């Protein structure tokens, strides 16, 4: 009946028509402009053909429909509120027409049905899902709200509580959960899905199911009385608002749209939804979060393509040094199913590593995310040892011994003797040059950096660092291992601090200068936290460890003396000299007590404040919040631009994601470079200019001057 590039219509024997979604030349179905326009054409035919008894909607791929095509969002958002509303209206008309067809419709949900794909399912009369299907409305995670009827049909179909929970969290739901929530009508095994959907359709055609009553429910106002409605909406707005925080307004906006539309018909409610969507799309947050999503896809694509080049699937690994990091790496590898040997020089070290893994696993068992027997299996995958016995079957080794250059060189040379000629060796060093460490090896081409972030199970980033002699084979195997561990690997070039610490320490340098000039560090923390950082710089330094920071600062000063060399004593150094090392010994910029859950709790410290007073040279306590932000963010941003210019990192997307995944840069800002695009290159240039007297950290590199002249943003 119809054959497009995304949608086809086929007449089946029983008077039923099957609409198949199968987007040509793509691995998944997504609702792009082409699909929307073909759906409209298919509906013309369905409406104009007189003898159709029912419609079956299926997918020709493993997934149903993963959602709207997010890469088309940028252009849609740029069209202004009216443009956005028009963009939404086209497909809303489609879904309404589908819902209003003069015969019943059933959708067979075979796999992922998310966002716009799931909203299509909601427009059908009945939903039969495969037990493997995953459904949900993830829009609020992108800073927007559902725009093709999700906030209208879901509450009318499944009740307000389910709609609020699903939409505000943006979570993916299993088919079983969707059935319990009455969002789908049946769940069957994948092999019988099509038959089950056809049988359901036949029952509706035969009048055994009242599909018109179903439609009535979806197109009428929500069935709540005024008091119920007030209570439900006000409580959920307060709860969801507190959870999401003020930088993530979309979940509350979705609830407000549902509230405003509660006593309205479908068409009026859709208009309210579209207006609320357009409002969200006009905030800088939506494009930033959409950008994060697209960047993450790019990262995944690059990581997959490296993995494809790997000469070996990682079957057995090893970690040297069973400290905090070694234990975390062992836990992560073993819990993702890759067995490993964990070697240390001392029994005590092994005990620390095992205790670390045990602690992490116990937490999972307590949270019911793992059974005790699974915990046992994971622990069995970690083989603690004091020798290199059996190391010749290891595919990859991660060295995570103490941060001492000579010890590391010695350990790497030793392990090279114990492994095969093709085993890849990596180091988790934070500050030592990869090319320099490679000099200790006979096969430097087999060696690269594999830099994890603390705590390993929580921080997604792994920097894979290419030294001068590192081969592509070594990079590919290391990326494959990071993927197997469920991490986000980014390949960077060797330089002092690699990528993340190289840009983090200039930010700390900006902090130190500001404290030297008289600014209260607790105020700096508050301002930066309000700006979006999960913790302010002083707090973050306490977490990193002030001894580690002093050491890393020295490495950076040696590497980049023009901008990282100091001629004054910093607060970090003063506290370190007073043996305040941060969280690790319970005192740094703040004091730490252990809370009821055994976690370190931060409290203000008069002793630290007094100590820091000793290094203050000015009385700059009247600086505005805006200038505090500029004085810290400009050094970080200019250094990130330099990394991009020097090819330390390949793309703005990877540069931005490294900071989001490595140090928790606020996602709603989209990344440091996206933030500059958002405020405008000229605004950033003025910001830097204002503080240029503070030194080279505040001077953007030559590439930025070019970008400024040509108004060339980091993202297209
Ligand atoms: P740690 O002091 O907790 O552990 C180091 C372990 O190495 C100890 O168990 C020690 O017994 C063992 N060790 C020493 N010499 C050894 C040898 N010759 N062979 C085998 N084991 C030996 O240190 P950590 O914090 O786990 O750091 C380890 C590495 O990870 C360092 O290079 C550090 O820079 C890097 N790193 C640390 C962090 C962090 O936040 N802690 C973050 C990223 C990277």
XYZ file of C-alpha atoms and ligand atoms in Angstrom:
760
model
C 0.000 0.000 0.000
C 2.875 2.332 0.779
C 6.629 1.956 0.745
C 8.770 4.769 2.097
C 12.327 4.948 3.399
C 11.178 4.665 7.005
C 7.588 3.513 6.956
C 5.654 0.966 4.944
C 2.043 -0.198 4.906
C 1.184 -3.798 4.067
C -2.284 -5.271 3.831
C -2.649 -8.589 5.656
C -5.241 -11.211 4.697
C -7.655 -10.472 7.529
C -8.356 -6.862 6.528
C -5.677 -5.710 8.935
C -2.967 -3.314 7.763
C 0.537 -3.524 9.187
C 2.516 -0.327 9.549
C 6.199 -1.199 9.778
C 8.805 1.293 10.959
C 12.218 0.470 9.526
C 14.486 3.454 8.884
C 16.705 2.694 5.912
C 20.510 2.683 6.355
C 20.266 3.098 10.142
C 20.786 0.549 12.904
C 17.896 1.940 14.969
C 14.546 3.605 14.288
C 14.278 7.228 15.277
C 11.637 9.808 14.520
C 13.457 12.190 12.213
C 11.828 14.668 9.835
C 11.663 12.019 7.123
C 9.823 9.532 9.355
C 7.392 12.218 10.496
C 6.577 13.154 6.905
C 6.186 9.516 5.837
C 3.894 8.806 8.774
C 1.704 11.638 7.587
C 1.538 10.123 4.073
C 0.769 6.669 5.490
C -2.066 8.177 7.541
C -3.529 9.779 4.402
C -3.774 6.298 2.901
C -5.156 4.726 6.083
C -7.823 7.401 6.343
C -8.791 7.160 2.686
C -9.012 3.379 2.405
C -12.496 2.217 3.272
C -12.193 -1.490 4.069
C -9.489 -1.558 6.756
C -10.496 -3.411 9.915
C -7.534 -2.711 12.156
C -3.952 -1.409 12.303
C -0.937 -3.292 13.611
C 2.170 -1.170 14.252
C 5.518 -3.000 14.312
C 9.217 -2.338 13.955
C 11.557 -3.874 11.402
C 14.537 -3.546 13.758
C 15.698 -4.924 17.106
C 14.482 -1.770 18.790
C 11.027 -0.264 18.386
C 11.804 3.474 18.135
C 14.527 5.061 20.303
C 12.926 8.514 20.153
C 13.000 11.701 18.144
C 16.226 12.316 16.227
C 18.187 14.336 18.774
C 20.654 15.573 16.179
C 17.753 17.557 14.643
C 17.006 19.332 17.953
C 19.562 22.113 17.481
C 17.873 23.481 14.369
C 14.416 23.023 15.886
C 15.365 24.861 19.087
C 16.941 27.692 17.117
C 13.616 28.376 15.400
C 12.295 30.248 18.458
C 9.191 29.396 20.523
C 6.769 29.603 17.582
C 9.068 27.484 15.419
C 9.346 24.864 18.171
C 5.564 24.754 18.623
C 5.078 24.328 14.863
C 7.731 21.627 14.763
C 5.878 19.711 17.490
C 2.463 20.288 15.930
C 3.316 18.387 12.741
C 3.844 15.094 14.523
C 1.155 15.761 17.116
C -1.286 15.935 14.215
C 0.041 12.556 13.091
C -0.410 10.931 16.485
C -3.907 12.423 16.876
C -4.876 11.120 13.457
C -3.541 7.692 14.412
C -5.530 7.795 17.637
C -8.696 8.870 15.768
C -8.621 6.253 12.953
C -12.008 4.642 12.339
C -10.655 1.219 13.376
C -8.633 -0.075 16.343
C -4.826 -0.044 16.526
C -2.364 -2.222 18.410
C 1.367 -1.697 18.677
C 3.848 -4.540 19.155
C 6.663 -3.067 21.265
C 9.628 -5.308 20.547
C 12.539 -3.380 22.111
C 13.419 0.143 23.149
C 10.454 2.510 22.830
C 11.620 5.819 24.240
C 10.547 9.445 24.027
C 8.743 10.120 20.742
C 8.787 6.387 20.009
C 6.966 5.625 23.222
C 4.563 8.514 22.631
C 3.604 6.810 19.358
C 2.773 3.691 21.388
C 0.620 5.789 23.724
C -1.366 7.068 20.742
C -2.301 3.499 19.760
C -5.296 1.825 21.424
C -3.420 -1.176 22.851
C 0.219 -1.916 23.613
C 1.576 -5.448 23.653
C 5.221 -5.626 24.691
C 7.974 -8.182 24.391
C 9.477 -9.168 27.744
C 12.677 -7.569 26.425
C 11.107 -4.170 25.725
C 12.187 -1.054 27.594
C 9.887 1.933 27.597
C 10.019 5.453 28.975
C 10.064 9.195 28.493
C 13.651 10.404 29.018
C 13.051 13.992 27.794
C 13.537 15.690 31.186
C 17.073 14.330 31.240
C 17.688 16.497 28.175
C 16.270 19.602 29.841
C 12.991 19.436 27.905
C 9.646 17.730 28.502
C 7.825 15.178 26.352
C 6.486 17.034 23.312
C 4.392 14.523 21.396
C 1.684 13.915 23.950
C 3.596 12.132 26.709
C 2.400 14.479 29.463
C -1.134 14.261 28.069
C -1.694 10.564 27.377
C 0.405 8.910 30.097
C -1.439 10.436 33.100
C -4.824 9.791 31.460
C -3.905 6.202 30.733
C -1.913 5.135 33.795
C -2.716 7.733 36.444
C -0.917 10.765 37.705
C 1.433 8.990 40.087
C 2.960 6.816 37.359
C 3.126 9.722 34.923
C 4.956 11.954 37.425
C 7.366 9.196 38.368
C 8.158 8.182 34.810
C 8.376 11.667 33.327
C 10.208 13.426 36.175
C 12.825 10.688 36.484
C 13.144 10.056 32.750
C 13.920 6.445 33.626
C 13.713 3.434 31.356
C 11.138 0.907 32.526
C 11.087 -2.817 31.980
C 8.111 -4.399 30.239
C 7.106 -6.053 33.521
C 7.063 -2.692 35.345
C 5.110 -1.136 32.487
C 2.515 -3.879 32.826
C 2.209 -3.388 36.591
C 1.762 0.343 35.972
C -0.964 -0.396 33.371
C 1.055 1.401 30.690
C 1.111 -1.696 28.493
C -1.705 -4.199 28.184
C 0.256 -7.394 27.888
C 3.801 -8.781 27.989
C 4.814 -11.873 26.046
C 7.984 -13.628 24.984
C 9.660 -12.032 21.927
C 8.923 -15.008 19.612
C 5.159 -14.683 20.031
C 4.919 -10.894 20.149
C 3.512 -10.351 16.671
C 0.940 -13.125 17.057
C -0.127 -11.814 20.449
C -0.484 -8.291 19.093
C -2.543 -9.572 16.152
C -4.762 -11.593 18.491
C -5.348 -8.501 20.649
C -6.231 -6.516 17.548
C -8.673 -9.201 16.436
C -10.418 -9.072 19.812
C -10.800 -5.305 19.424
C -12.065 -5.729 15.848
C -14.575 -8.334 17.075
C -15.851 -5.926 19.706
C -14.533 -7.994 22.639
C -12.371 -5.028 23.676
C -13.921 -1.576 23.787
C -11.224 0.438 22.067
C -13.459 3.487 21.834
C -13.678 3.654 25.620
C -9.886 3.593 25.669
C -9.762 6.565 23.355
C -12.352 8.387 25.417
C -10.112 8.006 28.471
C -7.089 9.436 26.621
C -8.859 12.348 24.994
C -10.880 13.545 28.030
C -9.716 15.566 31.050
C -7.959 13.746 33.889
C -10.411 12.140 36.280
C -9.353 13.876 39.509
C -11.371 16.075 41.823
C -10.028 19.499 42.710
C -8.641 18.563 46.135
C -7.002 15.364 44.867
C -5.502 17.244 42.009
C -4.125 20.061 44.201
C -2.623 17.619 46.671
C -1.067 15.385 44.064
C 0.418 18.165 41.955
C 1.671 20.380 44.780
C 3.288 17.488 46.642
C 4.977 16.120 43.552
C 6.255 19.539 42.456
C 7.846 20.091 45.868
C 9.363 16.616 45.992
C 10.608 16.534 42.404
C 11.840 20.127 42.569
C 13.933 19.388 45.654
C 15.408 16.280 44.017
C 16.230 17.848 40.675
C 17.604 21.120 42.040
C 17.171 24.564 40.548
C 19.573 23.954 37.662
C 17.370 21.207 36.267
C 13.921 22.809 35.859
C 12.462 20.386 33.288
C 10.949 17.763 35.652
C 8.925 20.410 37.499
C 7.970 22.082 34.204
C 6.536 18.745 33.037
C 4.440 18.408 36.207
C 3.233 22.005 35.838
C 2.171 21.269 32.268
C 0.233 18.206 33.446
C -1.395 20.294 36.183
C -2.407 23.082 33.840
C -3.795 20.583 31.347
C -5.522 18.306 33.868
C -9.058 19.595 33.235
C -8.577 20.080 29.508
C -9.389 17.965 26.462
C -6.605 16.246 24.544
C -6.136 18.978 21.956
C -6.018 21.806 24.494
C -3.694 19.757 26.694
C -1.342 19.159 23.754
C -1.171 22.898 23.158
C -0.209 23.456 26.829
C 2.448 20.754 26.534
C 3.881 22.332 23.376
C 4.088 25.768 24.999
C 5.842 24.350 28.057
C 8.229 22.402 25.810
C 9.041 25.537 23.807
C 9.769 27.437 27.016
C 12.234 24.762 28.141
C 13.843 24.610 24.693
C 14.610 28.343 24.962
C 16.683 27.941 28.143
C 20.446 27.428 27.690
C 20.039 24.242 29.735
C 18.193 22.218 27.076
C 20.787 22.691 24.305
C 23.542 22.059 26.875
C 22.031 18.751 28.004
C 21.228 17.760 24.426
C 24.867 18.573 23.642
C 26.023 16.308 26.469
C 23.872 13.513 25.062
C 25.312 13.925 21.559
C 28.873 14.215 22.905
C 28.367 11.028 24.864
C 27.269 9.274 21.690
C 30.415 10.474 19.947
C 32.539 9.157 22.812
C 30.812 5.786 22.644
C 31.310 5.620 18.886
C 35.029 6.388 19.158
C 35.472 3.890 21.984
C 33.678 1.196 19.981
C 35.789 1.849 16.937
C 39.007 1.509 19.013
C 37.654 -1.674 20.543
C 37.059 -3.113 17.078
C 40.762 -2.571 16.374
C 41.806 -4.467 19.492
C 43.720 -7.664 18.696
C 42.227 -9.385 21.722
C 39.133 -9.496 23.885
C 40.306 -8.935 27.448
C 39.941 -12.221 29.319
C 42.408 -11.770 32.141
C 43.924 -8.643 33.601
C 46.264 -7.706 36.433
C 46.653 -4.729 38.703
C 49.889 -3.904 40.482
C 49.518 -2.158 43.817
C 46.535 -3.000 45.970
C 45.912 0.445 47.449
C 42.861 2.648 47.176
C 43.082 2.752 43.379
C 44.240 -0.849 42.895
C 41.366 -2.094 45.071
C 38.869 0.049 43.173
C 40.177 -1.145 39.794
C 40.028 -4.770 40.954
C 36.445 -4.303 42.156
C 35.384 -2.668 38.901
C 37.023 -5.257 36.663
C 35.773 -8.247 38.654
C 32.243 -6.957 38.990
C 32.086 -6.483 35.216
C 33.188 -10.073 34.736
C 36.882 -9.655 33.861
C 38.996 -11.748 36.281
C 42.273 -10.275 37.456
C 45.319 -10.780 39.593
C 46.016 -8.125 42.187
C 49.663 -7.950 43.149
C 51.292 -6.032 45.945
C 54.635 -6.193 47.729
C 53.107 -6.452 51.154
C 50.384 -8.628 52.636
C 49.102 -5.455 54.320
C 48.671 -3.806 50.914
C 46.633 -6.767 49.650
C 44.448 -6.516 52.726
C 43.751 -2.826 51.939
C 42.854 -3.626 48.319
C 40.599 -6.523 49.263
C 38.989 -4.488 52.038
C 38.273 -1.723 49.492
C 36.630 -4.199 47.078
C 34.757 -5.855 49.954
C 33.422 -2.534 51.207
C 32.115 -1.595 47.739
C 30.504 -4.999 47.246
C 28.906 -5.062 50.690
C 27.267 -1.727 49.898
C 25.769 -3.226 46.744
C 24.464 -6.218 48.669
C 22.991 -3.928 51.344
C 21.244 -1.926 48.634
C 19.914 -5.184 47.183
C 21.715 -4.527 43.907
C 23.590 -7.795 44.297
C 23.033 -11.104 46.089
C 25.613 -12.417 48.585
C 26.347 -15.267 46.190
C 27.051 -12.833 43.331
C 29.331 -10.947 45.696
C 31.193 -14.204 46.289
C 31.574 -14.709 42.527
C 33.034 -11.231 42.108
C 35.509 -11.728 44.942
C 36.521 -15.064 43.412
C 37.513 -13.201 40.255
C 40.146 -11.248 42.225
C 43.289 -13.261 42.863
C 45.471 -11.522 45.454
C 49.166 -12.326 45.152
C 52.642 -11.311 46.215
C 54.510 -12.644 43.144
C 54.231 -12.516 39.354
C 53.404 -16.240 39.132
C 51.179 -16.984 36.148
C 51.389 -13.446 34.748
C 52.207 -14.843 31.299
C 48.508 -15.268 30.511
C 47.540 -11.665 31.270
C 46.135 -9.566 28.430
C 46.627 -6.241 30.154
C 48.311 -4.935 33.307
C 47.419 -1.746 35.173
C 50.225 -0.453 37.330
C 48.801 1.409 40.367
C 51.667 1.410 42.863
C 52.788 4.447 44.864
C 53.321 7.672 42.902
C 57.097 7.412 42.916
C 58.849 7.660 39.519
C 61.694 5.289 40.337
C 59.454 2.676 41.967
C 57.110 2.791 38.976
C 59.943 2.353 36.469
C 61.324 -0.557 38.452
C 57.921 -2.251 38.786
C 57.129 -1.805 35.077
C 60.491 -3.250 34.021
C 59.914 -6.187 36.389
C 56.442 -7.001 35.160
C 57.595 -6.768 31.546
C 59.802 -9.792 32.265
C 56.862 -11.751 33.649
C 54.339 -11.213 30.856
C 54.007 -12.217 27.209
C 55.545 -10.212 24.404
C 52.108 -8.934 23.394
C 50.709 -8.101 26.852
C 49.804 -4.435 27.116
C 51.196 -2.588 30.134
C 49.548 0.555 31.442
C 50.121 2.981 34.286
C 47.542 4.734 36.450
C 50.019 7.484 37.318
C 48.495 10.926 37.857
C 51.583 13.010 37.197
C 54.471 11.049 35.715
C 55.216 11.308 31.997
C 54.157 8.195 30.092
C 56.955 8.622 27.548
C 59.481 8.863 30.368
C 58.170 5.730 32.112
C 58.314 3.918 28.752
C 62.097 4.428 28.684
C 62.372 1.717 31.342
C 60.771 -0.820 29.010
C 62.095 -3.053 26.260
C 58.774 -2.856 24.428
C 57.653 0.757 24.913
C 55.153 0.362 22.081
C 53.133 -1.954 24.341
C 52.742 0.730 26.997
C 50.339 3.618 27.623
C 48.606 5.463 30.457
C 45.301 4.246 31.889
C 44.298 6.974 34.308
C 41.270 6.251 36.506
C 39.580 8.746 38.805
C 38.836 8.299 42.471
C 36.533 6.651 43.519
C 36.949 4.238 40.611
C 33.429 2.725 40.690
C 31.808 6.170 40.718
C 33.817 8.282 38.276
C 33.100 7.217 34.677
C 36.214 8.643 32.981
C 39.388 6.784 32.063
C 42.092 8.797 30.292
C 43.973 6.524 27.909
C 47.291 8.290 27.429
C 49.365 7.884 24.329
C 53.120 8.176 24.907
C 55.624 8.957 22.142
C 56.165 5.274 21.340
C 52.717 3.873 22.176
C 51.285 1.734 19.363
C 47.683 1.837 18.177
C 47.465 -1.791 19.267
C 48.185 -0.839 22.890
C 45.623 1.984 22.774
C 42.999 -0.306 21.221
C 43.451 -3.012 23.865
C 43.377 -0.468 26.692
C 40.198 1.156 25.361
C 38.683 -2.329 25.001
C 39.472 -3.019 28.670
C 37.988 0.331 29.776
C 34.839 -0.491 27.785
C 34.641 -3.936 29.371
C 34.821 -2.222 32.768
C 31.851 -0.014 31.836
C 33.990 3.138 31.797
C 34.135 6.090 29.400
C 37.601 6.042 27.840
C 38.997 9.155 26.139
C 42.302 8.901 24.292
C 44.637 11.833 25.009
C 48.283 12.665 24.378
C 50.956 12.635 27.029
C 51.737 15.976 28.718
C 52.104 17.143 32.340
C 48.753 16.528 34.057
C 47.440 14.751 30.938
C 44.105 16.373 30.102
C 42.008 16.585 33.266
C 44.650 17.552 35.815
C 46.240 19.886 33.313
C 43.055 21.981 33.264
C 42.059 21.368 36.886
C 45.286 22.770 38.330
C 45.001 26.124 36.535
C 41.515 26.348 38.108
C 43.125 25.657 41.504
C 45.782 28.262 40.632
C 42.984 30.781 40.017
C 41.600 29.804 43.427
C 44.968 30.246 45.139
C 45.422 33.712 43.602
C 41.983 34.770 44.777
C 42.658 33.548 48.319
C 46.028 35.284 48.278
C 44.208 38.495 47.343
C 42.007 38.193 50.402
C 38.876 36.337 49.347
C 37.326 34.013 51.911
C 37.648 30.479 50.542
C 34.324 29.414 52.041
C 32.613 32.108 50.020
C 34.459 30.913 46.885
C 33.157 27.401 47.538
C 29.596 28.675 47.941
C 29.750 30.747 44.750
C 31.175 27.898 42.664
C 28.660 25.429 44.083
C 25.821 27.801 43.246
C 27.311 28.083 39.756
C 26.854 24.308 39.511
C 30.008 22.502 40.652
C 29.188 19.548 42.940
C 31.798 20.902 45.361
C 33.713 24.153 45.562
C 37.493 24.231 44.963
C 38.572 24.189 48.631
C 36.314 21.230 49.341
C 37.483 19.481 46.169
C 41.117 20.024 47.196
C 40.373 18.362 50.540
C 38.940 15.376 48.661
C 41.921 15.183 46.283
C 44.326 15.466 49.237
C 46.489 18.533 49.856
C 49.697 16.470 49.704
C 48.671 15.142 46.283
C 47.753 18.670 45.188
C 51.090 20.144 46.301
C 52.910 17.412 44.420
C 50.827 17.754 41.255
C 51.176 21.545 41.347
C 54.959 21.165 41.297
C 54.768 18.907 38.257
C 52.547 21.423 36.504
C 54.817 24.344 37.454
C 57.783 22.495 35.967
C 55.841 21.632 32.817
C 54.298 25.059 32.267
C 56.456 27.560 34.150
C 55.129 30.561 32.205
C 51.717 30.203 33.792
C 51.897 27.682 36.634
C 55.023 28.945 38.468
C 54.105 30.817 41.673
C 56.037 33.529 43.488
C 53.948 33.415 46.659
C 52.965 30.789 49.201
C 49.559 29.336 48.427
C 46.885 28.417 50.973
C 47.174 24.806 49.788
C 50.861 24.761 50.626
C 50.359 26.473 53.995
C 47.769 23.923 55.079
C 49.885 21.045 53.814
C 52.845 22.314 55.835
C 50.586 22.434 58.876
C 49.881 18.743 58.204
C 46.340 19.386 57.142
C 46.083 16.908 54.259
C 42.322 17.061 53.619
C 39.787 14.299 54.076
C 42.457 11.632 54.376
C 43.554 12.883 57.820
C 40.292 14.587 58.744
C 41.508 18.177 58.376
C 42.210 20.441 55.445
C 40.380 23.617 54.443
C 37.591 22.103 56.539
C 37.418 19.614 59.386
C 35.832 16.241 58.775
C 33.763 14.164 61.153
C 32.265 10.819 60.357
C 28.506 10.992 59.941
C 25.966 8.313 60.887
C 26.476 6.529 57.573
C 30.237 6.478 58.065
C 30.811 9.183 55.464
C 33.094 12.194 56.048
C 31.051 15.244 56.976
C 32.516 18.684 56.385
C 32.458 21.385 59.066
C 34.040 24.849 59.070
C 37.441 25.046 60.714
C 38.607 28.163 62.579
C 42.112 26.713 62.690
C 42.238 26.367 58.895
C 40.804 29.850 58.368
C 43.513 31.299 60.627
C 46.196 29.262 58.882
C 45.080 30.552 55.503
C 45.042 34.141 56.811
C 48.813 33.789 57.056
C 49.218 33.768 53.265
C 46.736 36.555 52.466
C 48.277 39.634 50.901
C 45.239 41.773 50.058
C 41.754 42.614 51.199
C 39.741 41.671 48.134
C 36.642 40.552 49.974
C 34.337 42.813 47.988
C 34.716 40.968 44.671
C 31.418 40.124 42.972
C 30.241 36.543 42.488
C 30.609 37.055 38.756
C 34.284 37.966 39.114
C 34.943 35.049 41.441
C 33.562 32.728 38.759
C 35.641 34.426 36.060
C 38.860 34.284 38.095
C 38.512 30.505 38.470
C 36.915 29.521 35.192
C 39.081 31.581 32.822
C 42.321 29.703 33.689
C 40.544 26.357 33.322
C 39.010 27.357 29.990
C 42.167 28.846 28.476
C 44.131 25.722 29.402
C 41.464 23.509 27.857
C 41.696 25.571 24.659
C 45.477 25.055 24.679
C 44.973 21.287 25.022
C 42.694 21.386 22.006
C 45.124 23.540 20.038
C 48.035 21.204 20.855
C 46.029 18.085 19.975
C 46.238 16.712 23.537
C 42.548 16.003 23.071
C 40.992 15.541 19.632
C 37.669 17.360 19.801
C 35.686 19.906 21.844
C 33.215 17.121 22.620
C 35.881 14.939 24.245
C 37.417 17.945 26.014
C 34.068 18.832 27.575
C 33.086 15.280 28.470
C 36.436 14.570 30.160
C 35.629 17.257 32.725
C 32.034 16.127 33.171
C 33.032 12.482 33.665
C 36.354 13.062 35.437
C 35.621 15.881 37.899
C 31.860 16.370 37.782
C 31.735 19.604 35.770
C 28.024 20.574 35.854
C 26.272 18.823 32.937
C 23.576 21.509 32.676
C 26.296 23.865 31.430
C 27.153 21.378 28.699
C 30.916 21.522 29.316
C 33.466 24.332 29.580
C 33.689 24.960 25.829
C 29.899 24.748 25.409
C 29.611 27.285 28.242
C 31.855 29.684 26.280
C 29.714 29.170 23.170
C 26.623 29.899 25.269
C 27.841 33.120 26.884
C 29.465 34.141 23.589
C 33.121 34.227 22.583
C 33.279 38.005 22.933
C 31.917 37.901 26.491
C 34.521 35.315 27.397
C 37.266 37.419 25.777
C 36.195 40.427 27.896
C 36.179 38.285 31.004
C 39.746 37.136 30.345
C 40.894 40.657 29.433
C 39.632 42.042 32.734
C 42.043 39.828 34.658
C 44.993 39.685 32.260
C 47.232 41.463 34.771
C 47.036 38.279 36.895
C 49.298 36.480 34.429
C 49.450 34.132 31.480
C 46.744 31.860 32.896
C 44.306 34.570 31.897
C 45.482 34.865 28.296
C 43.581 32.691 25.801
C 45.759 30.975 23.181
C 46.195 32.168 19.593
C 43.543 29.775 18.273
C 40.924 31.553 20.377
C 41.869 34.942 18.911
C 41.233 33.442 15.450
C 37.918 32.005 16.546
C 36.943 35.374 17.975
C 37.772 37.219 14.759
C 35.734 34.767 12.697
C 33.067 34.247 15.376
C 33.709 30.531 15.090
C 32.185 28.668 18.002
C 33.581 25.442 19.430
C 30.435 23.610 18.355
C 29.603 24.415 14.726
P 48.078 3.767 47.728
O 49.206 4.277 48.514
O 46.744 3.633 48.357
O 48.457 2.330 47.156
C 49.678 2.019 46.582
C 49.921 0.525 46.765
O 51.048 0.150 45.997
C 50.195 0.089 48.192
O 49.346 -0.981 48.537
C 51.644 -0.408 48.169
O 51.890 -1.488 49.066
C 51.749 -0.850 46.726
N 53.121 -0.963 46.229
C 54.174 -0.195 46.478
N 55.241 -0.658 45.796
C 54.829 -1.732 45.104
C 55.467 -2.644 44.233
N 56.756 -2.539 43.974
N 54.718 -3.624 43.676
C 53.420 -3.744 43.969
N 52.777 -2.911 44.804
C 53.477 -1.932 45.366
O 47.999 4.682 46.439
P 46.754 5.006 45.488
O 46.078 6.212 45.990
O 45.990 3.781 45.260
O 47.503 5.436 44.155
C 48.109 4.504 43.280
C 48.426 5.175 41.965
O 47.228 5.700 41.402
C 49.375 6.346 42.064
O 50.182 6.366 40.924
C 48.454 7.550 42.071
O 49.066 8.725 41.579
C 47.386 7.084 41.104
N 46.095 7.744 41.264
C 45.593 8.004 42.498
C 44.375 8.634 42.605
C 43.792 8.924 43.961
O 42.924 9.789 44.065
N 44.207 8.217 45.001
C 43.660 8.987 41.466
C 44.170 8.675 40.207
C 45.405 8.052 40.124
